[in-house]
Coordinates of C-alpha atoms in Angstrom, one line a residue:
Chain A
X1180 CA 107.3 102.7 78.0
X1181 CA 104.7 100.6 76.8
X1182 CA 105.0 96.9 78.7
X1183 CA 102.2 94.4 77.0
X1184 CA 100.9 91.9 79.5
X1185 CA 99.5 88.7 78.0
X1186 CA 96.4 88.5 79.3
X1187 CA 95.2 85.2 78.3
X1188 CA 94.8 83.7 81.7
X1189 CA 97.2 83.7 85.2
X1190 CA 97.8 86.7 87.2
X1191 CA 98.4 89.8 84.7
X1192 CA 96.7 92.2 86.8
X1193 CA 99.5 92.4 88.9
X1194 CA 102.1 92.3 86.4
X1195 CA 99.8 95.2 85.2
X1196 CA 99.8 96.4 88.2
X1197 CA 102.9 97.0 88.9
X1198 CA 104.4 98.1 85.2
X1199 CA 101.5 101.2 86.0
X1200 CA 102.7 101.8 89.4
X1201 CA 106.9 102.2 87.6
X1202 CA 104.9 104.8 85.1
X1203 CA 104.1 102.4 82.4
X1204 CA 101.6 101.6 80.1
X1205 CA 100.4 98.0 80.4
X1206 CA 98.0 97.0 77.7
X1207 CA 96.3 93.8 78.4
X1208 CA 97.2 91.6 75.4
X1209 CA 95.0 89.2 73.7
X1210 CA 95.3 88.8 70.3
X1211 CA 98.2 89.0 67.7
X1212 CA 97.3 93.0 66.7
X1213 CA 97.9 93.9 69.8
X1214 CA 101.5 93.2 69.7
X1215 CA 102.5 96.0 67.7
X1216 CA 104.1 99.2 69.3
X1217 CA 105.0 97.5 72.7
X1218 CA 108.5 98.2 74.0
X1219 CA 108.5 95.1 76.3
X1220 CA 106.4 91.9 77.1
X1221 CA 105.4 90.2 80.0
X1222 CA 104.3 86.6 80.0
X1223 CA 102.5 86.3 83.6
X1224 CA 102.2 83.6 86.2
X1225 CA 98.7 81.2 85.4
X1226 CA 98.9 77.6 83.9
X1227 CA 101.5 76.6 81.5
X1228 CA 99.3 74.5 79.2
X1229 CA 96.0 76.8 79.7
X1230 CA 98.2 79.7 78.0
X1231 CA 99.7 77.6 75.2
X1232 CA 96.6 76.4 74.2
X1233 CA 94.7 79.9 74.1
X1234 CA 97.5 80.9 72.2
X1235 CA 97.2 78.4 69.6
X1236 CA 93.9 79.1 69.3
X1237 CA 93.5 82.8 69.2
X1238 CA 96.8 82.5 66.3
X1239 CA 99.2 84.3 69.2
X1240 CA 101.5 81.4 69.1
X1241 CA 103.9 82.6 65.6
X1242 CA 103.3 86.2 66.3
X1243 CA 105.2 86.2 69.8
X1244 CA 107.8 83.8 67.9
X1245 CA 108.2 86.4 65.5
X1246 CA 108.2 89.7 67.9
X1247 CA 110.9 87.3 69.8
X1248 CA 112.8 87.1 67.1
X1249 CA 112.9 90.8 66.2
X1250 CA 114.3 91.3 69.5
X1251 CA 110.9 92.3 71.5
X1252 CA 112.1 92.2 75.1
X1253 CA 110.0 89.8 77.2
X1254 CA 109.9 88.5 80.6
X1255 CA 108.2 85.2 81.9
X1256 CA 107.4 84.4 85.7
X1257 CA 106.5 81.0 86.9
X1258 CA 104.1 79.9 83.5
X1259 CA 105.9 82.5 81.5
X1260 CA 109.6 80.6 81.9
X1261 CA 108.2 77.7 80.7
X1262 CA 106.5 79.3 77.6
X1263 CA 110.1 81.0 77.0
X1264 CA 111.8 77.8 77.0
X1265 CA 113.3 75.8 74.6
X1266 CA 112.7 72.2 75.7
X1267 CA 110.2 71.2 78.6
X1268 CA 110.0 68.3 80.3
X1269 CA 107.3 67.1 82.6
X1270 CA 104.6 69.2 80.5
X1271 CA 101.1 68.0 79.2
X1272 CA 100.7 65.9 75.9
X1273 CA 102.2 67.8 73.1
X1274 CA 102.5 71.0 74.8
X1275 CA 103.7 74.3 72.6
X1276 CA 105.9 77.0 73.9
X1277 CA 106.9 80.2 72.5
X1278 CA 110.7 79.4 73.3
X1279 CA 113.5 81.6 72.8
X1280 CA 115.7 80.7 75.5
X1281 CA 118.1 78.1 75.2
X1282 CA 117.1 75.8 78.5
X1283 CA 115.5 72.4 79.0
X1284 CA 112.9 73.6 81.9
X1285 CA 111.3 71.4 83.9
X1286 CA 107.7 71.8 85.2
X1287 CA 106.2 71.9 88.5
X1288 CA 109.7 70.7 89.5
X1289 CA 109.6 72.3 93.1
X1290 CA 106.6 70.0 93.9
X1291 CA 102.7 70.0 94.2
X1292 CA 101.1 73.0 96.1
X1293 CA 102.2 71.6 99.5
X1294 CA 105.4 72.0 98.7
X1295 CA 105.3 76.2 97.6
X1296 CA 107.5 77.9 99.7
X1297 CA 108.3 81.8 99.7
X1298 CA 112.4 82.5 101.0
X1299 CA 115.1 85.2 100.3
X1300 CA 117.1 84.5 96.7
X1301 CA 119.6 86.2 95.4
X1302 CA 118.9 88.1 92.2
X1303 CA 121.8 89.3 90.1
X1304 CA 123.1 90.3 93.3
X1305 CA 120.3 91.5 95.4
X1306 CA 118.6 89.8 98.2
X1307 CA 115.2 89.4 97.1
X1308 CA 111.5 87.2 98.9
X1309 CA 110.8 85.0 96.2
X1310 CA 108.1 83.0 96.2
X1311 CA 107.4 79.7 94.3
X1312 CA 104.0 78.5 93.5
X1313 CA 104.1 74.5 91.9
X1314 CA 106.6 76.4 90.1
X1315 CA 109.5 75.3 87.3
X1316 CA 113.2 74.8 87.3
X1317 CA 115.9 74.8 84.8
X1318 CA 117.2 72.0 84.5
X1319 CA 120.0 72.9 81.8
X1320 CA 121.1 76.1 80.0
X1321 CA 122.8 76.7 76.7
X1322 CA 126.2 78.7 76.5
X1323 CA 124.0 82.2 75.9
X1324 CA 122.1 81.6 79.0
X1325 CA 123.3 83.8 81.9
X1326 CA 121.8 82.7 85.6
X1327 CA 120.6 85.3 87.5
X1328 CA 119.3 83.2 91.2
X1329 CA 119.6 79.8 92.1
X1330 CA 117.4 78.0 94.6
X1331 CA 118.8 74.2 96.2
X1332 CA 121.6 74.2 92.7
X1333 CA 119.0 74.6 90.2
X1334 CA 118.4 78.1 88.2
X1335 CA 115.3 79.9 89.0
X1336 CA 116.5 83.3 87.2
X1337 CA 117.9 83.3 83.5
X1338 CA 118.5 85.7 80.7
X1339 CA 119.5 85.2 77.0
X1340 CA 120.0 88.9 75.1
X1341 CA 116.4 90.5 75.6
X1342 CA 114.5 87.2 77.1
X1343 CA 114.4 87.1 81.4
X1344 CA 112.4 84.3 83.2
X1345 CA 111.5 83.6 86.7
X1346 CA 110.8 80.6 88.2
X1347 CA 108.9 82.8 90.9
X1348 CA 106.6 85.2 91.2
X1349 CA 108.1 88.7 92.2
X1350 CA 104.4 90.1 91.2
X1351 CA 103.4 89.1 94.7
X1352 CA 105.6 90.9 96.3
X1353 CA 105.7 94.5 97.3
X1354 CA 109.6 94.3 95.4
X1355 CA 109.3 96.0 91.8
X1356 CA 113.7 95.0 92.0
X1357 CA 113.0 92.2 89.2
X1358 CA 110.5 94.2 87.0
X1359 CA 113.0 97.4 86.7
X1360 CA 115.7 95.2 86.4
X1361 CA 113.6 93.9 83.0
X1362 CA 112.2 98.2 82.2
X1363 CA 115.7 99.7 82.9
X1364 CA 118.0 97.2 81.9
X1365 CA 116.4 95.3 79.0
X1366 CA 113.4 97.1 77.2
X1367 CA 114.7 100.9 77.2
Chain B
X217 CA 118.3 80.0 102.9
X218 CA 115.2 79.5 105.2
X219 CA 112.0 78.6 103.0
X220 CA 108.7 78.6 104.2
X221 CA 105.9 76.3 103.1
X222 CA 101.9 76.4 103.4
X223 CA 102.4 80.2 104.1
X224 CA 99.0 82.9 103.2
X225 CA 100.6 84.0 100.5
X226 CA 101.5 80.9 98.3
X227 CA 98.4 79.8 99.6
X228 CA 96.1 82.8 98.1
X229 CA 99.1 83.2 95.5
X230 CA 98.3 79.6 94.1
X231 CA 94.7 80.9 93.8
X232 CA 96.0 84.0 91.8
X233 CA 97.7 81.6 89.2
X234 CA 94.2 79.9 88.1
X235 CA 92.4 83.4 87.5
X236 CA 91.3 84.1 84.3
X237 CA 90.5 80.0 84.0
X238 CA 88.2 77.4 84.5
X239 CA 88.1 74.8 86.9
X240 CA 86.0 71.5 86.0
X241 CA 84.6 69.1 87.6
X242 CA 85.7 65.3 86.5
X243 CA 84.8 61.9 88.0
X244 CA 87.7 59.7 86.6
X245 CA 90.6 59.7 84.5
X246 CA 89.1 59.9 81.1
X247 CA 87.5 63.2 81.7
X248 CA 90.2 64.9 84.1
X249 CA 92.7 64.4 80.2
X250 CA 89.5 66.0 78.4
X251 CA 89.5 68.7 80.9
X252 CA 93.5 69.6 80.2
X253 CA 93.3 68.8 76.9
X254 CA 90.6 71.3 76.5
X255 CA 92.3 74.3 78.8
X256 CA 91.1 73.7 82.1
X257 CA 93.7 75.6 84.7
X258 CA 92.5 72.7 87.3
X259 CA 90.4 69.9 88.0
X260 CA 88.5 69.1 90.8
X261 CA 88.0 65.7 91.2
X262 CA 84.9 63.8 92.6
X263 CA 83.0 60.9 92.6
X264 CA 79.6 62.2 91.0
X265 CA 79.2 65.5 89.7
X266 CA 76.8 67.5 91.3
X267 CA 73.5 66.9 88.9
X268 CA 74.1 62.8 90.3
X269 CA 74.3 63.3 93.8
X270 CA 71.4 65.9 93.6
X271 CA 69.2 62.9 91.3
X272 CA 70.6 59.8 93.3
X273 CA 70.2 60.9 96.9
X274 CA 72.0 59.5 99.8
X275 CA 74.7 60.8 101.9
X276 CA 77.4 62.6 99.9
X277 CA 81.2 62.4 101.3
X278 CA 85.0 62.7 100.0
X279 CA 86.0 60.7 97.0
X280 CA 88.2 57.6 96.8
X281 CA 92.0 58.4 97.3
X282 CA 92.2 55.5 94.4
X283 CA 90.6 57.7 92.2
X284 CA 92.0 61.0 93.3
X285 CA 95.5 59.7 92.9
X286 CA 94.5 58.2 89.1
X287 CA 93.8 62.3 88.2
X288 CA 97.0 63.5 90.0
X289 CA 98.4 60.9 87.5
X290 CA 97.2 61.4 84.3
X291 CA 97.4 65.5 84.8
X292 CA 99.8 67.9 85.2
X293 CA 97.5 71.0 86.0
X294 CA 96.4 71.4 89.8
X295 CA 94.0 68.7 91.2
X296 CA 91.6 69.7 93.8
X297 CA 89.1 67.4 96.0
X298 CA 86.0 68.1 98.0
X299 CA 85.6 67.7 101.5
X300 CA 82.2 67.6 103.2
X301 CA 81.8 70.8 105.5
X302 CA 83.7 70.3 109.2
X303 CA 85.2 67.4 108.1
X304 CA 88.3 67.8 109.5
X305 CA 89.5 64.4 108.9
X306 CA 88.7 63.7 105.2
X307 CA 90.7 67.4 104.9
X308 CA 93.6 65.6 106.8
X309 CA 93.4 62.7 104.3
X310 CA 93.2 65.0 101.3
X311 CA 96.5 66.7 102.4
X312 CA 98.0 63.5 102.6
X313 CA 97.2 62.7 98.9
X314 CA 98.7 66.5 98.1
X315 CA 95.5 67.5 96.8
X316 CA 96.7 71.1 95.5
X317 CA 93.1 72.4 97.0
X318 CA 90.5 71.4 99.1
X319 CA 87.2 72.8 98.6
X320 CA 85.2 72.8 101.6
X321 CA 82.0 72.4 100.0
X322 CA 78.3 72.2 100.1
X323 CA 77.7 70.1 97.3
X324 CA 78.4 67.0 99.8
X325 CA 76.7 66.3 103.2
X326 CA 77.6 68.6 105.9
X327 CA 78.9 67.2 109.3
X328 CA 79.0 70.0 111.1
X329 CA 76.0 71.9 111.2
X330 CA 77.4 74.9 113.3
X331 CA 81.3 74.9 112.4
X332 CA 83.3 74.7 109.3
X333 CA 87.2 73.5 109.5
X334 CA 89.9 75.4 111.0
X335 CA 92.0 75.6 107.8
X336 CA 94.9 77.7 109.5
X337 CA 96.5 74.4 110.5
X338 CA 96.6 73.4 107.1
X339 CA 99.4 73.5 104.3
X340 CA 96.8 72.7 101.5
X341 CA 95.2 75.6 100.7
X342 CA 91.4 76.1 100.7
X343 CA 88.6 77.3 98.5
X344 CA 85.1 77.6 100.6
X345 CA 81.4 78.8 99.2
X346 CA 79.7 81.8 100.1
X347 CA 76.5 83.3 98.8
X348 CA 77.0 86.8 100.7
X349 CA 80.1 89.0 102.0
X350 CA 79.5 87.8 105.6
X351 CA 79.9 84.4 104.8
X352 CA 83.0 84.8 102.6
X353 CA 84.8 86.7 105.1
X354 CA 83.7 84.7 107.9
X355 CA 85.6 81.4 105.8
X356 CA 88.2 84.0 105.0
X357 CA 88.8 84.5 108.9
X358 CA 88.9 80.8 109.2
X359 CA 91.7 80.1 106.8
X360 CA 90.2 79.9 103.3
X361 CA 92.8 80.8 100.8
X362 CA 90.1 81.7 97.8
X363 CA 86.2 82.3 97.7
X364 CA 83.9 80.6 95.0
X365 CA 80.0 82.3 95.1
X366 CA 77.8 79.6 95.5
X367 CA 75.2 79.2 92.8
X368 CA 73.1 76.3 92.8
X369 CA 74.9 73.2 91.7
X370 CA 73.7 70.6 89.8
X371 CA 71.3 72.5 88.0
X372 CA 72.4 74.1 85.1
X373 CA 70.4 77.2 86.4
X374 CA 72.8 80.6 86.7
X375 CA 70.3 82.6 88.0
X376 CA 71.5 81.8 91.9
X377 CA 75.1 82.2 90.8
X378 CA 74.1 85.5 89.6
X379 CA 72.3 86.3 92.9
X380 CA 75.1 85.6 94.9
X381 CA 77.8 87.7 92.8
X382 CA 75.3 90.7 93.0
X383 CA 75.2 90.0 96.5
X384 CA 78.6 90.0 97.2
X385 CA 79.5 92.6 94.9
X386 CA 76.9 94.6 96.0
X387 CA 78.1 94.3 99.6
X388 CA 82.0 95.3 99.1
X389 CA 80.5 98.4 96.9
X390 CA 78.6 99.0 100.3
X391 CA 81.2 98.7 102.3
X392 CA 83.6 101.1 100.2
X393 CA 81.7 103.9 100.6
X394 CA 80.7 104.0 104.1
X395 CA 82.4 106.5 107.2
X396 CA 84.9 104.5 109.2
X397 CA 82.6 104.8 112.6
X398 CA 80.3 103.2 110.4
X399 CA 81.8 100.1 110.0
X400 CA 81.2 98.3 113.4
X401 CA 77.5 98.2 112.5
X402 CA 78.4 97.1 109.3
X403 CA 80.7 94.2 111.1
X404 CA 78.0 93.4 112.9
X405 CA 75.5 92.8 110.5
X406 CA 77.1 90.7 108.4
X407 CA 78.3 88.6 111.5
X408 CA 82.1 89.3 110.2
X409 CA 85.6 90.2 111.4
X410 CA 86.0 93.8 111.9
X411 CA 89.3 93.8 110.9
X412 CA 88.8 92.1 107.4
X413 CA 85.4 94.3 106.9
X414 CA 88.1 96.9 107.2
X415 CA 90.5 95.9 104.8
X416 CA 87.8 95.1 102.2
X417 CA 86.3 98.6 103.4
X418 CA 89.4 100.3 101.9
X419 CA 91.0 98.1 98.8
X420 CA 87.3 97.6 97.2
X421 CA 87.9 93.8 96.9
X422 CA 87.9 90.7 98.7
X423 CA 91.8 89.8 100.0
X424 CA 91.9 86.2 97.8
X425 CA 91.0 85.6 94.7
X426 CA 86.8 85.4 94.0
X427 CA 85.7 82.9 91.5
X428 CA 82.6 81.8 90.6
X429 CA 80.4 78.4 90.8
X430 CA 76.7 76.6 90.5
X431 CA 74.6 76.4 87.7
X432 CA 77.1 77.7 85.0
X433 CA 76.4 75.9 82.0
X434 CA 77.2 77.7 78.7
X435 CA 80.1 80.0 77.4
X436 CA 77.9 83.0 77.7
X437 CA 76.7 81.8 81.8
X438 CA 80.7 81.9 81.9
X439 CA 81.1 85.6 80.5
X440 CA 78.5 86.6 82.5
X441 CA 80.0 85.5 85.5
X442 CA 83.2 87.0 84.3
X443 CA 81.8 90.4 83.2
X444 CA 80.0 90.3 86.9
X445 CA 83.3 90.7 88.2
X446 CA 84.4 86.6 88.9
X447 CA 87.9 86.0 88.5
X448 CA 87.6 82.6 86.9
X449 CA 84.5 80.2 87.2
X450 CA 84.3 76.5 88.4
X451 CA 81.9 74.4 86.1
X452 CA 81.1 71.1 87.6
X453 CA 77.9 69.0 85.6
X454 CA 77.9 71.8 82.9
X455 CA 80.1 69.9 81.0
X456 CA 80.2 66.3 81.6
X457 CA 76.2 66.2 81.0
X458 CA 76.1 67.8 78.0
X459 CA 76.0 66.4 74.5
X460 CA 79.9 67.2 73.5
X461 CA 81.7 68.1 76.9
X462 CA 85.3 68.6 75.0
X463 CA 84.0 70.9 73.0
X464 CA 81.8 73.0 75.6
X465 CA 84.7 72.5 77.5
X466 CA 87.0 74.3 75.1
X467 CA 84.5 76.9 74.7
X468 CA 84.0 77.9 78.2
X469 CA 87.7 78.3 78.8
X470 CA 87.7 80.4 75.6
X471 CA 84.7 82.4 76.6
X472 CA 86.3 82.7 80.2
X473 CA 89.3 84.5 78.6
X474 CA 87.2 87.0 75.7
X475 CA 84.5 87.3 78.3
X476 CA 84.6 91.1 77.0
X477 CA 84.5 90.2 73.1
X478 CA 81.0 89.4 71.9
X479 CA 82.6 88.4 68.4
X480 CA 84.5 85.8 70.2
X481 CA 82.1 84.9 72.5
X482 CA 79.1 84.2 69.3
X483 CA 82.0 82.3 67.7
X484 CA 82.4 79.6 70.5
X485 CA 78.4 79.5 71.1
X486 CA 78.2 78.1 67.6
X487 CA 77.3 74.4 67.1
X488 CA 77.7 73.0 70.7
X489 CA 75.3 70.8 70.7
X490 CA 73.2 70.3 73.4
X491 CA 73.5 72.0 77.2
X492 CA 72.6 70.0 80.4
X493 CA 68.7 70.1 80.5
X494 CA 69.1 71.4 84.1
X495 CA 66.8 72.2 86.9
X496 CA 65.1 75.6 87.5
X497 CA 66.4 76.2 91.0
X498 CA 62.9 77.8 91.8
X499 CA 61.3 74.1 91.4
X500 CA 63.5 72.8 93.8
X501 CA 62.2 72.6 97.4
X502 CA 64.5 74.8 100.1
X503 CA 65.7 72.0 102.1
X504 CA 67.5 70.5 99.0
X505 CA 69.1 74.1 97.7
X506 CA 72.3 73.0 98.9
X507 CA 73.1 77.2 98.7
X508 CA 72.0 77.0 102.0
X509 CA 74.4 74.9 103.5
X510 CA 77.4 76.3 104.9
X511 CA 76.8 79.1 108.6

């Protein structure tokens, strides 16, 4: 398949990385054009507002609403839940997301960089490492929101038809369990 | 559920996030809002950028915790702080403020002339200068979580920056092609770990993230860095001492990002205004290149 990794800033090399390694294609994306053909996107970990705003600017912004809306599976870690999201609270002054997901998510809610962790979750199931980096929580999901993982009562994993965001970063791991979950189950 | 904090990898995994990005250097509250507004992925906050302490003189140390605590207030991306080189103490007072980074750094008066800080025993993460592979993997053994090349700060002058990337690159490429029995000599010369000359010996990279700092003062000095293989760049007086510093400031995080797209890169060179003047780091006498701090 061909996974798109938005490559405007963050870590999409490992996202990359590990869509190549599962026998994908991962084109970098970086500009509206680029979206066409792609069987899945990924929205990677990085900064929140450092995304949203090279996004407005480079005109990506309505394009990824549009592919959302025609049903383009994507998954967001970390920066990429919050882009995928709704409502935020706790962002910077007049911060845009793509949205798509009905959730209110909250961000940096686990904390400043002192407070990252990395511990076992369980995913849909599976006992996964996850690790959290100043990273998000949901703080409240609409009826089409199915939760995947919970960390201390609040969602970390969540899916709505062809959307799935993370609150952490399974790119860092050596687990590919969260990315075929999104291949397998959600773009093919 | 057991959860671990201050581990290597949220420590180099935090690092990972602000690739692709610019860090900038801001001296109160005004410009760290500037910086976000304008697509900084962090802010390192100090009391005078570089160009200042390098003019004024004088003994340069760890900023107020007032105003460090003002930034963490008016921002939400990641705040980092400086901490003069061995400082221990002013790292220890940094992590109480839940700085997101501490950068170990030249740019203010050493204190320790022969060691740097043992960052192990921190939970902060650290970012730490190096201007060859031997230096970046001796911080690397110490506990630095990410590497920054050097430059020459306060100047406005690339040129060392580039030096130092070539340098380092340069080094790894070395490194990568070399027999295995060949590689204690290689250890050795570069006064390094053998074990982490190893690992960079067969991945080809350095094991945190690499960014690039000192002298970078225009969206194309960013590309550059970025096309030199950087994986985001630091710009400290580049933007606060030039003639429009949102606007540079937007452009360099643009440029940071389309590093590879000329078009793009033309677009955002366009009607800046003026750069820093800057400082040809040739006309500076060696004992103030501050390059040369750091063992």
């Amino acid at each position: 398949m061909k996974i798109g990794v938005l490559a405007l800033q963050g870590d999409f090399r490992e996202h990359q990385e590990i869509a190549l390694a599962l026998g994908h294609e991962a084109p970098a994306i970086r500009k509206g054009d680029e979206l066409v053909g792609l069987d899945g996107l990924i929205i990677p970990g990085g900064e929140s507002s450092t995304i949203a705003l090279l996004a407005k600017n480079f005109d990506l912004i309505n394009p990824i609403r549009k592919a959302i809306a025609d049903g383009l599976p994507v998954y967001g870690s970390c920066a990429g839940m919050i882009l995928l999201a709704d409502r935020i609270v706790d962002g910077a002054a007049n911060q845009e997301t793509f949205g798509g997901i009905d959730m209110v998510v909250k961000r940096n809610a686990f904390g400043r960089q002192v407070d990252s962790f990395e511990g076992e979750i369980d995913f849909n199931g599976s006992s996964i490492h996850g690790v959290f980096i100043r990273a998000p929580w949901v703080e409240s999901v609409g009826e089409q929101v199915q939760i995947l993982a919970q960390f201390q009562g609040h969602p970390v994993a969540v899916r709505q038809g062809k959307l799935l965001a993370t609150s952490f970063h399974p790119e860092l791991t050596d687990n590919a369990l969260v990315h075929r979950y999104f291949f397998d189950e959600m773009c093919s | 559920m057991s959860e671990a904090t201050g581990t290597a990898r949220v420590k180099r995994g935090m690092a990972e996030m602000l690739k692709g990005g610019v860090i900038m250097d801001v001296v109160n509250v005004e410009q760290a809002k500037i910086a976000e507004d304008s697509g900084a992925c962090a802010v390192m906050a100090l009391e005078r950028v570089p160009a200042d302490i390098r003019a004024q003189g004088g003994v340069a140390r760890m900023s107020d915790p007032d105003m460090i605590q003002k930034i963490q207030a008016a921002v939400r991306i990641p705040v980092m702080a400086k901490v003069r080189i061995g400082h221990f103490v002013e790292a220890q007072i940094l992590e109480s403020l839940e700085v997101d980074y501490i950068d170990e750094s030249e740019v203010l008066t050493p204190t320790d002339y022969e060691n740097h800080i043992e960052k192990w025993n921190f939970k902060v993460p650290f970012v730490c200068g190096a201007t060859n592979l031997g230096e970046a993997l001796r911080r690397i053994n110490e506990g630095a979580a990410m590497i920054r090349s050097k430059g020459e700060a306060g100047t406005g002058d690339v040129s060392n920056a580039m030096t130092h990337m070539r340098k380092i690159g340069g080094e790894i490429r070395r490194l990568t092609s070399m027999r295995e029995d060949e590689l204690y000599v290689a250890a050795k010369e570069m006064q390094a770990p053998f074990a982490l000359v190893q690992e960079v010996a067969a991945t080809g990279k350095l094991p945190v993230v690499l960014f690039t700092a000192g002298g970078i003062a225009t969206p194309a000095d960013a590309a550059l860095m970025m096309q030199m293989g950087a994986d985001g760049v630091f710009i400290g007086s580049g933007i606060f001492k030039s003639g429009d510093p949102a606007q540079r400031a937007a452009a360099c995080v643009k440029a940071t990002t389309f590093f590879n797209d000329a078009k793009v890169l033309a677009d955002v060179s366009r009607g800046l205004g003026d750069a820093m003047v800057g400082i040809n780091v040739a006309d500076i006498p060696a004992p103030h290149r501050l390059a040369e701090r750091g063992w």
